[in-house]
Each structure stands twice: as structure tokens, then as C-alpha cells.
């Protein structure tokens, strides 16, 4: 079925992940996201994970790497909607997402990105 | 008798396993945070099987402690190359694949009981339990 | 694989369709979209079809019906990004989308919805 | 010899058929608008097969006119119930399924040549051609 859509709004690239992704699917999404930044400049990236019930070390790394690579392309990243249970689990796993800016929901994430411009 | 047995031979099995155990945990009465913790622990260990041993299986069983508390038992086993430096791996931060090296040590922190047996050349068996 | 994500932004419900959907998938999406309106009130619906290369009579009907049903729930709908080739084809097919408001892209669609509030 | 033959037995075949003919049209050199028109016509007629005859097949062939122009020929056939009121259906606006009744008349408008044969109880055969 369908690839995860990559939206453009106000010059920001927005992705909303609402289903559990396999490692391969997560990697594909990362690739398409970074390609979309190369094709047309963007002012920021917003990754909404409010629909995700599980973020393990693999996906956490995908998030970190995506943000790091986008940064290299001059674009800031905001991750929104991390579920409380996911945040607790990441901490106990010993994984650190502090290098990625996070906000509670899409609206707040967009506000944060707008504020940086 | 396990409630669920899943062959873990590929990428998709990681998704299936963590989804299945999450559902099972929910049905047993675990809250969201514990569902997520258990499912994440399973995700880490099953990925190791797929990554390092290619194939294996995972068994989920609803169990009861001596004190009468209900819980879920997870057994994940493979007949892959086994783990050389068990002590180091259990401490965490060690990876032969450029990973975070947090899979095993992290999974251990997320459950109530964690048991890892591994014989180089024979395979690896992880037993985890989480109580309500 | 994944369901098409349904996003919430500024109280608007946004869906971006970027792959060809089967009739069943289109119907499922319509159902989920309308359900999401029932669960939490929204100020409007935005359906972006800029990634769609084909809109036939079936999908055209889904778009019309969705807009009509949303309207019954008191919510306006805007379809954005209809490709020129799709617009030409719909006309030759004898299909009429004029009862659904359309805009060129997501930004314009959102502007239109904001203007109605 | 057709380039592509697809069995049209379900929903998914509609997506596959319109995707395949679109690709073929692109490869032959059709522009975006004509690709879309041809693919949409195919979508309409294949959906009819799935809807009214349950199963059938579609054949795509790259063809050449007497004048030497290249094009694509599409043949879509089934052994379903056939169409009773051919004239009315070709005019458009008639549907036995609560549809728009624009499938056949619309597809006809989207291609350069359109031929419909149908025998009640025997089946239906649609031949379409679009030239570069
Ligand atoms: N099932 C297994 N079979 C063989 N080796 C394993 C297995 N699971 C883990 N290992 C080894 O232990 C190391 C540490 O594993 P882990 O803590 O999960 O971190 P990571 O997967 O990030 O490397 C791995 O790099 C690998 O060498
Ligand atoms: N392959 C077919 N086999 C039998 N009946 C068909 C077939 N295709 C079309 N029909 C009949 O012709 C009518 C008109 O078809 P069409 O113009 O595609 O409109 P719609 O599909 O919206 O009804 C259908 O309602 C159906 O009764």
C-alpha cells in the first residue's frame, strides 16, 4: 500500500507517522524525507509521532539521524506528539533524544519552527 | 502452553512480535506504560535474533507468580552464533554492529525478570517476565 | 502497510493522498476521516490530492460524498492540488466537482478554511 | 502480441491496470494529460468488469496505425452477464448500480477509438485505442 505522505505547508515539510513501521519502512521514509529536502528547500521538518505506540532503539536512531542530516542541510527538525509511555520507555532504555527538539503536538511544533525563522 | 508463537525470520516479524505482545499485555490488564515497555523490550531482542542469528522464534505465555500475580512470560530463542562477551553485553554500550549497544541492557531494564543464556556456536535464549 | 495519516492542525483535519488507492482503501479513508470528525470537532477538512495522477468516477464520488457528509456535520471541505491532467480528464468524463471547493495547494487551502471561520 | 495481460478479478486489479497502462503510455511517449486520460478510461472499464462480471482480463498492446502513428490498444473482456441496453449505456447517465453511469460514455470520450460489443449472457468486450 501507500507510502507515508510527505506534506509541504508554509515551506515546512511535515510527516505524520500513525502506524508501527518496520525497520525497512522507517529507513525508506527517512530517505524520502531527506530527498524531499534536496529537491526543494524547506524551512524546517516536522515529524509527528503521536500515533506511535512503540519507539525502540532502532527508530530512535532514525529520528536522531534524520534530524542530524537535516541539520547538515541547514534545516531544523521538530518531533511532536511523543506519547508519555514512549518517553518513559526511551529513558529506561538509556536512549537520549535530547539533541532533537520535541513539542507536544503539531500546532506547537509549527509554532516553534516559525519562531526560528 | 504459550498463547502465541511467532517465527522471527525477518523485519516484519519484529513489527508482528511487538504488536502481538502489546495486545496480549493489554488483554491481561497491563497499563499503557507497561505495555509499551514490554513491547519495546521484545522489539529489541527480536531484532537481535533477526540481525545476528537470522532466524529464531518468540513465545508469549500468560503466567502466574507463586504469590498469585499474573504476568507475561516471553521466551526468545535462536540457534545463531551466540554471544561471546556476555558480561560486557549485559552492561550495555557494546555493539558489534555499530548500534547503540542498548538492546540487551535496555530490554533488561524494561522488564521485571531477565535471563540471558548464550553459548557461542549454539545459540541464544532470552527469558523475560513482567508482572502486573 | 500503513493507513493514510489523518493530521490535526489548527483545528483542521488534513489528509494528503500521495499514492493511487484501491476502491476499498479510498472507502476506508473516507470512513476514518468522517469518524475523526465525530470524535473531535474540527473547523474544516483539507484533502490534498497533489500526489494523485488518476481520479476516476469512483474516487471523484468519494471526494464529493466526503465533502457532503462533512457538511452535514457542519464542517467545510477543501480539496487541494488537483493536477491539471486530472482536472481535464474529469471534465471530459462528464464529472462535476464544482460542489467541492478546490485550491491549488495546501497553503491556499488552509488560508481558505481560515477565512471561513 | 500484447505487452501486458492482467487478470481483472478484484479491486487491486483496477489499481494495477491503470498503473500499468499509464507506465506503458509514458514509455511510448504520451504526455501527462493523455497518460491520465487513457489510464482513467481503463480504470472505468476494468471496474465494470470487476463489478458486473466478477472476472475478466485486460490486454495492452503497442500498435501502429496505417498512417504510421504509434499508439496503445486496450482490450478488456469478460464472460459476465453482458449489457442489456447498449444504446442507453453508450449515451451515459444510466446505471444499474447507483453509479454516475459515466463509466462507459466517459471512457469513450477519453480515447480516440472505442468499440463495445456485448451479448446478454455471453459477456462484454471493449476495445479502445489512443494515438500519439
Ligand atoms: N541473538 C544474538 N545472537 C548473536 N549475537 C547477539 C545476539 N544478540 C546480541 N548479540 C551481540 O550482542 C551485541 C550487543 O547487543 P545489543 O545490546 O542488543 O546492542 P546492539 O544490537 O545495538 O548492538 C550485539 O552487537 C551482538 O554482537
Ligand atoms: N462488463 C459489464 N458487464 C455487464 N454489465 C455491464 C458491464 N459494464 C457495464 N455494464 C452495465 O452498464 C451500466 C452502465 O455502466 P457505466 O457507464 O460504466 O456506469 P456505472 O458503472 O456508473 O453504472 C452498468 O450500470 C451496468 O449495468
XYZ file of C-alpha atoms and ligand atoms in Angstrom:
552
model
C 0.000 0.000 0.000
C 0.718 3.660 0.281
C 3.966 5.348 1.230
C 3.695 7.736 4.145
C 2.791 11.125 2.659
C 5.270 13.968 2.951
C 3.364 17.248 3.193
C 4.502 20.810 2.449
C 2.950 23.607 4.451
C 4.254 27.164 4.728
C 7.579 25.893 3.449
C 7.806 23.260 6.168
C 7.975 19.558 5.482
C 5.519 17.604 7.621
C 5.346 13.877 8.174
C 2.879 12.158 10.440
C 3.602 8.576 11.455
C 0.488 6.848 12.663
C 1.313 3.176 12.306
C 4.082 0.944 13.534
C 6.767 0.858 10.845
C 9.173 -1.954 10.094
C 12.866 -1.078 10.093
C 12.860 -1.037 6.303
C 9.809 1.206 6.120
C 11.363 3.592 8.627
C 14.543 3.732 6.590
C 12.616 4.334 3.367
C 10.717 7.181 4.999
C 13.955 8.745 6.192
C 15.377 8.521 2.686
C 12.312 10.063 1.038
C 12.209 12.824 3.642
C 15.830 13.800 3.075
C 15.368 13.596 -0.692
C 12.394 15.923 -0.460
C 14.655 18.440 1.316
C 17.162 18.194 -1.504
C 14.534 18.675 -4.225
C 13.019 21.830 -2.792
C 14.397 23.908 0.054
C 12.371 23.825 3.232
C 12.424 25.970 6.361
C 12.049 23.062 8.711
C 10.989 19.488 9.248
C 8.160 18.356 11.474
C 7.856 14.684 12.372
C 4.669 13.866 14.223
C 4.789 10.554 16.085
C 1.614 10.973 18.124
C 0.209 7.803 16.552
C 3.232 5.711 17.525
C 2.925 3.384 20.494
C 6.451 1.997 20.321
C 9.756 3.731 19.639
C 12.666 1.377 20.133
C 16.399 1.968 19.786
C 16.261 1.490 16.030
C 13.549 4.038 15.416
C 15.046 6.396 17.959
C 18.225 6.295 15.938
C 16.302 7.004 12.733
C 14.813 10.108 14.378
C 18.207 11.300 15.629
C 19.958 10.630 12.336
C 17.223 12.324 10.321
C 17.437 15.435 12.472
C 21.237 15.412 12.244
C 21.225 15.022 8.457
C 18.541 17.685 8.009
C 20.698 19.973 10.156
C 23.612 19.365 7.806
C 21.291 20.524 5.025
C 20.586 23.647 7.088
C 17.108 22.593 8.169
C 15.860 22.277 11.760
C 13.708 19.361 12.910
C 10.974 19.118 15.485
C 9.464 15.856 16.691
C 5.927 16.192 18.030
C 3.483 14.080 19.984
C 5.839 11.607 21.657
C 3.495 9.576 23.865
C 4.269 9.680 27.612
C 4.700 5.892 27.679
C 7.205 6.147 24.836
C 9.168 8.914 26.582
C 9.386 6.882 29.813
C 10.486 3.797 27.884
C 13.191 5.631 25.943
C 14.631 6.940 29.188
C 14.706 3.496 30.789
C 16.254 2.104 27.612
C 19.058 4.589 28.183
C 18.333 6.365 24.912
C 18.710 10.085 24.597
C 16.569 12.188 22.248
C 17.654 15.469 23.825
C 19.507 16.551 20.676
C 16.175 16.604 18.840
C 13.717 19.348 19.692
C 10.338 17.973 20.770
C 6.922 19.584 21.174
C 3.566 18.299 22.389
C 1.643 18.477 19.128
C 1.747 19.612 15.503
C 0.485 23.129 16.280
C 3.197 23.717 18.876
C 5.820 22.189 16.609
C 4.877 24.511 13.786
C 4.931 27.476 16.149
C 8.417 26.521 17.261
C 9.627 26.236 13.672
C 8.016 29.569 12.754
C 9.758 31.195 15.721
C 13.164 30.073 14.456
C 12.871 31.631 11.004
C 1.336 -23.623 26.719
C 2.283 -20.360 25.040
C -0.547 -18.111 23.867
C 1.425 -17.014 20.813
C 4.395 -18.392 18.890
C 5.959 -16.327 16.117
C 8.775 -17.312 13.780
C 11.221 -14.409 13.724
C 12.928 -14.550 10.370
C 12.677 -11.014 9.066
C 11.966 -7.370 9.562
C 8.220 -7.898 9.529
C 8.471 -10.350 12.450
C 9.790 -7.534 14.638
C 6.638 -5.496 13.975
C 4.383 -8.534 14.407
C 6.036 -9.591 17.675
C 5.895 -6.223 19.379
C 2.321 -5.697 18.204
C 1.241 -9.125 19.437
C 2.800 -8.815 22.884
C 1.372 -5.346 23.283
C -2.116 -6.664 22.546
C -1.593 -9.589 24.907
C -0.353 -7.245 27.665
C -3.386 -5.033 27.172
C -5.723 -8.014 27.390
C -4.070 -9.220 30.618
C -4.614 -5.803 32.156
C -1.266 -4.013 31.858
C -1.409 -0.218 31.631
C -0.156 1.741 28.624
C 3.305 2.398 30.022
C 3.934 -1.259 30.860
C 2.511 -2.405 27.532
C 4.959 -0.083 25.800
C 7.899 -1.163 27.951
C 7.302 -4.861 27.349
C 6.689 -4.399 23.630
C 9.847 -2.319 23.300
C 11.927 -4.930 25.147
C 10.570 -7.590 22.784
C 11.347 -5.380 19.794
C 14.990 -5.059 20.850
C 15.573 -8.752 21.474
C 13.723 -9.959 18.379
C 15.704 -7.519 16.253
C 18.893 -9.087 17.636
C 17.667 -12.507 16.515
C 16.925 -11.262 13.002
C 20.172 -9.289 12.872
C 22.647 -11.720 14.378
C 21.058 -15.182 14.103
C 18.877 -14.647 11.003
C 16.053 -16.840 12.349
C 14.530 -17.909 15.640
C 11.247 -17.806 17.456
C 9.415 -15.959 20.165
C 6.862 -17.431 22.589
C 4.438 -15.384 24.682
C 2.768 -17.015 27.675
C 0.417 -15.645 30.312
C 1.892 -16.780 33.628
C 1.239 -16.539 37.346
C 3.768 -15.976 40.119
C 3.864 -18.056 43.322
C 2.188 -15.114 45.034
C -0.669 -15.347 42.521
C 0.217 -12.273 40.482
C -0.461 -12.550 36.745
C 2.103 -11.601 34.181
C 3.542 -12.299 30.765
C 6.499 -14.523 30.027
C 8.464 -14.013 26.841
C 10.957 -16.541 25.526
C 13.038 -15.584 22.511
C 15.472 -18.155 21.176
C 17.701 -18.755 18.211
C 20.377 -21.173 17.104
C 22.674 -18.457 15.830
C 26.331 -17.691 16.602
C 25.710 -16.883 20.282
C 27.237 -14.033 22.261
C 30.956 -14.039 23.103
C 31.255 -11.432 25.824
C 28.107 -11.884 27.853
C 29.248 -9.701 30.769
C 30.120 -6.762 28.566
C 26.903 -7.030 26.567
C 24.775 -7.117 29.725
C 26.488 -3.938 30.939
C 25.403 -2.173 27.756
C 27.067 0.193 25.340
C 28.781 -2.636 23.457
C 27.822 -3.377 19.871
C 29.382 -5.357 17.052
C 27.030 -3.767 14.505
C 27.540 -0.062 15.085
C 24.315 0.044 17.123
C 23.800 1.849 20.401
C 24.569 -1.390 22.262
C 21.447 -0.677 24.324
C 19.279 -3.538 23.078
C 20.026 -6.156 25.709
C 20.845 -3.885 28.644
C 17.832 -1.735 27.781
C 15.399 -4.634 27.472
C 16.680 -5.893 30.830
C 15.790 -2.562 32.433
C 12.279 -2.591 30.968
C 11.088 -5.912 32.426
C 10.887 -7.405 35.931
C 12.875 -10.570 35.274
C 15.531 -11.033 32.627
C 17.557 -14.111 31.898
C 20.060 -14.479 29.078
C 21.731 -17.756 28.153
C 24.095 -17.916 25.239
C 26.610 -20.485 24.083
C 28.993 -19.432 21.296
C 28.184 -21.552 18.266
C 24.985 -22.882 19.840
C 22.570 -20.010 20.041
C 20.941 -17.555 22.400
C 17.912 -17.728 24.653
C 16.336 -14.765 26.402
C 13.644 -15.185 29.050
C 11.761 -12.128 30.270
C 8.859 -11.726 32.661
C 6.757 -8.727 33.567
C 4.216 -8.774 36.390
C 1.002 -6.835 36.733
C 1.248 -1.342 5.409
C 0.296 1.919 6.969
C -3.062 3.652 6.865
C -3.036 7.142 5.432
C -2.376 9.505 8.342
C -5.055 11.955 9.365
C -3.420 15.103 10.722
C -4.818 17.801 13.024
C -3.515 21.320 12.598
C -5.088 24.484 13.983
C -8.279 22.518 14.456
C -8.360 21.449 10.812
C -8.240 17.854 9.682
C -5.683 17.323 6.925
C -5.226 14.314 4.700
C -2.681 14.052 1.936
C -3.142 11.308 -0.646
C 0.078 10.591 -2.478
C -0.461 7.112 -3.864
C -3.061 5.510 -6.041
C -5.693 3.987 -3.745
C -7.865 0.974 -4.442
C -11.626 1.471 -4.112
C -11.544 -0.263 -0.746
C -8.669 1.855 0.520
C -10.442 5.012 -0.624
C -13.598 3.945 1.180
C -11.662 3.114 4.343
C -10.020 6.514 4.276
C -13.380 8.219 3.876
C -14.710 6.270 6.847
C -11.747 7.091 9.082
C -11.906 10.748 8.079
C -15.579 11.068 8.958
C -15.033 9.167 12.196
C -12.265 11.560 13.138
C -14.736 14.428 12.709
C -17.173 12.695 15.034
C -14.549 12.036 17.716
C -13.285 15.607 17.964
C -14.882 18.671 16.383
C -12.896 20.229 13.585
C -13.173 23.599 11.830
C -12.630 22.154 8.399
C -11.294 19.326 6.262
C -8.437 19.602 3.814
C -7.867 16.801 1.319
C -4.672 17.180 -0.643
C -4.567 15.119 -3.835
C -1.457 16.673 -5.374
C 0.211 13.260 -5.430
C -2.660 11.643 -7.332
C -2.217 11.002 -11.042
C -5.635 9.431 -11.593
C -9.050 10.378 -10.259
C -11.775 8.313 -11.858
C -15.522 8.399 -11.334
C -15.293 6.235 -8.243
C -12.771 8.397 -6.453
C -14.497 11.553 -7.639
C -17.630 10.284 -5.967
C -15.708 9.559 -2.757
C -14.489 13.173 -2.731
C -17.985 14.551 -3.349
C -19.616 12.290 -0.785
C -16.994 13.053 1.836
C -17.487 16.793 1.388
C -21.260 16.379 1.507
C -21.152 14.264 4.661
C -18.684 16.608 6.366
C -21.039 19.458 5.503
C -23.860 17.597 7.236
C -21.588 17.501 10.282
C -21.146 21.265 9.919
C -17.621 21.105 8.543
C -16.410 22.607 5.257
C -14.078 20.735 2.911
C -11.364 21.936 0.578
C -9.637 19.712 -1.984
C -6.169 20.912 -2.937
C -3.599 20.165 -5.589
C -5.780 18.578 -8.269
C -3.334 18.001 -11.142
C -4.182 19.777 -14.430
C -4.322 16.428 -16.258
C -6.788 15.149 -13.679
C -8.976 18.248 -13.966
C -9.102 17.937 -17.776
C -9.926 14.247 -17.539
C -12.724 14.746 -15.013
C -14.324 17.302 -17.300
C -14.158 15.004 -20.320
C -15.538 12.180 -18.189
C -18.525 14.423 -17.591
C -17.891 14.531 -13.848
C -18.556 17.624 -11.843
C -16.542 18.548 -8.750
C -17.898 22.081 -8.625
C -19.768 21.431 -5.381
C -16.435 20.872 -3.664
C -14.206 23.884 -3.087
C -10.748 23.419 -4.604
C -7.469 25.303 -4.147
C -4.053 24.993 -5.751
C -2.083 23.762 -2.764
C -2.196 23.062 0.960
C -1.214 26.615 1.955
C -4.027 28.147 -0.101
C -6.481 25.537 1.118
C -5.658 26.322 4.732
C -5.997 30.034 4.030
C -9.427 29.468 2.539
C -10.537 27.432 5.550
C -9.169 30.069 7.954
C -11.083 32.753 6.076
C -14.376 30.919 6.606
C -14.131 30.712 10.389
C 1.328 -9.834 -29.118
C 0.165 -7.778 -26.150
C 2.821 -6.141 -23.990
C 0.822 -6.734 -20.817
C -2.019 -9.061 -19.809
C -3.676 -8.657 -16.440
C -6.382 -10.817 -14.879
C -9.040 -8.472 -13.530
C -10.688 -10.281 -10.670
C -10.657 -7.761 -7.845
C -10.237 -4.265 -6.572
C -6.463 -4.468 -6.716
C -6.571 -5.278 -10.447
C -8.138 -1.880 -11.088
C -5.140 -0.165 -9.491
C -2.671 -2.469 -11.244
C -4.284 -1.999 -14.663
C -4.439 1.780 -14.597
C -0.881 1.953 -13.229
C 0.424 -0.401 -15.904
C -1.211 1.358 -18.840
C -0.049 4.702 -17.541
C 3.550 3.464 -17.452
C 3.195 1.947 -20.907
C 1.759 5.217 -22.259
C 4.618 7.162 -20.733
C 7.160 4.807 -22.290
C 5.521 5.138 -25.707
C 5.809 8.920 -25.460
C 2.331 10.091 -24.436
C 2.202 13.345 -22.460
C 0.835 13.566 -18.927
C -2.692 14.532 -19.930
C -3.059 11.648 -22.384
C -1.489 9.195 -19.942
C -4.073 10.259 -17.389
C -6.964 10.091 -19.856
C -6.074 6.596 -21.040
C -5.430 5.313 -17.517
C -8.729 6.757 -16.329
C -10.641 5.156 -19.216
C -9.045 1.812 -18.332
C -9.945 2.299 -14.689
C -13.614 2.816 -15.557
C -13.934 -0.198 -17.830
C -11.939 -2.563 -15.620
C -14.064 -1.551 -12.642
C -17.137 -2.537 -14.644
C -15.653 -5.989 -15.243
C -14.933 -6.460 -11.526
C -18.314 -5.024 -10.561
C -20.640 -6.656 -13.066
C -18.799 -9.726 -14.425
C -16.619 -10.534 -11.374
C -13.673 -11.619 -13.541
C -12.115 -10.912 -16.896
C -8.863 -9.742 -18.410
C -7.224 -6.698 -19.901
C -4.598 -6.686 -22.690
C -2.381 -3.732 -23.528
C -0.636 -3.637 -26.903
C 1.566 -1.030 -28.554
C 0.105 -0.594 -32.038
C 0.681 1.404 -35.206
C -1.948 2.998 -37.425
C -1.979 2.671 -41.212
C -0.532 6.171 -41.343
C 2.377 5.002 -39.189
C 1.322 6.696 -35.945
C 2.085 4.767 -32.760
C -0.498 4.227 -30.100
C -1.821 1.906 -27.436
C -4.582 -0.612 -27.874
C -6.525 -1.802 -24.878
C -8.801 -4.840 -24.940
C -10.900 -5.550 -21.885
C -13.119 -8.620 -21.944
C -15.246 -10.690 -19.651
C -17.712 -13.561 -19.844
C -20.180 -11.906 -17.499
C -23.900 -11.169 -17.907
C -23.409 -8.688 -20.762
C -25.171 -5.363 -21.200
C -28.912 -5.248 -21.999
C -29.441 -1.708 -23.205
C -26.324 -0.932 -25.164
C -27.680 2.258 -26.734
C -28.731 3.756 -23.438
C -25.466 2.828 -21.742
C -23.396 4.385 -24.532
C -25.346 7.637 -24.132
C -24.348 7.800 -20.476
C -26.155 8.601 -17.282
C -27.620 5.109 -16.982
C -26.534 2.864 -14.121
C -27.875 -0.324 -12.576
C -25.618 0.055 -9.554
C -26.397 3.555 -8.334
C -23.242 4.868 -10.007
C -22.922 8.025 -12.081
C -23.467 5.978 -15.240
C -20.448 7.790 -16.671
C -18.049 4.859 -16.871
C -18.650 3.739 -20.437
C -19.683 7.044 -22.002
C -16.811 8.766 -20.159
C -14.177 6.244 -21.197
C -15.409 6.592 -24.759
C -14.798 10.346 -24.625
C -11.270 9.897 -23.278
C -9.864 7.750 -26.097
C -9.614 8.085 -29.885
C -11.342 4.833 -30.821
C -13.904 3.000 -28.742
C -15.675 -0.202 -29.562
C -18.098 -2.035 -27.324
C -19.507 -5.475 -28.059
C -21.808 -7.152 -25.617
C -24.094 -10.141 -25.817
C -26.506 -10.715 -22.923
C -25.499 -13.947 -21.203
C -22.231 -14.132 -23.155
C -20.036 -11.314 -21.949
C -18.642 -7.931 -22.862
C -15.629 -6.810 -24.869
C -14.307 -3.253 -25.008
C -11.625 -2.192 -27.483
C -10.014 1.203 -27.101
C -7.195 2.905 -28.977
C -5.357 6.113 -28.311
C -2.865 7.592 -30.791
C 0.214 9.687 -30.108
N 20.788 -13.269 19.341
C 22.088 -12.918 19.234
N 22.980 -13.737 18.610
C 24.293 -13.397 18.497
N 24.804 -12.234 18.960
C 23.983 -11.369 19.586
C 22.595 -11.650 19.750
N 22.024 -10.598 20.412
C 23.026 -9.715 20.640
N 24.203 -10.158 20.150
C 25.521 -9.466 20.248
O 25.483 -8.581 21.371
C 25.786 -7.248 20.971
C 25.014 -6.253 21.810
O 23.610 -6.372 21.555
P 22.621 -5.206 21.950
O 22.839 -4.859 23.395
O 21.262 -5.609 21.549
O 23.107 -3.955 21.110
P 23.081 -3.716 19.512
O 22.060 -4.630 18.891
O 22.739 -2.247 19.409
O 24.457 -3.998 19.001
C 25.465 -7.193 19.505
O 26.204 -6.189 18.837
C 25.829 -8.613 19.041
O 27.222 -8.717 18.788
N -18.722 -5.561 -18.181
C -20.060 -5.409 -17.952
N -20.872 -6.487 -17.814
C -22.206 -6.334 -17.575
N -22.808 -5.136 -17.444
C -22.070 -4.018 -17.561
C -20.674 -4.090 -17.828
N -20.207 -2.823 -17.906
C -21.258 -2.017 -17.715
N -22.393 -2.716 -17.503
C -23.771 -2.158 -17.303
O -23.808 -0.864 -17.867
C -24.224 0.113 -16.903
C -23.528 1.439 -17.152
O -22.128 1.319 -16.961
P -21.234 2.614 -16.740
O -21.481 3.563 -17.865
O -19.819 2.177 -16.547
O -21.789 3.284 -15.418
P -21.764 2.759 -13.882
O -20.665 1.733 -13.753
O -21.541 4.007 -13.096
O -23.122 2.158 -13.633
C -23.883 -0.507 -15.569
O -24.660 0.004 -14.528
C -24.129 -1.997 -15.830
O -25.497 -2.316 -15.699
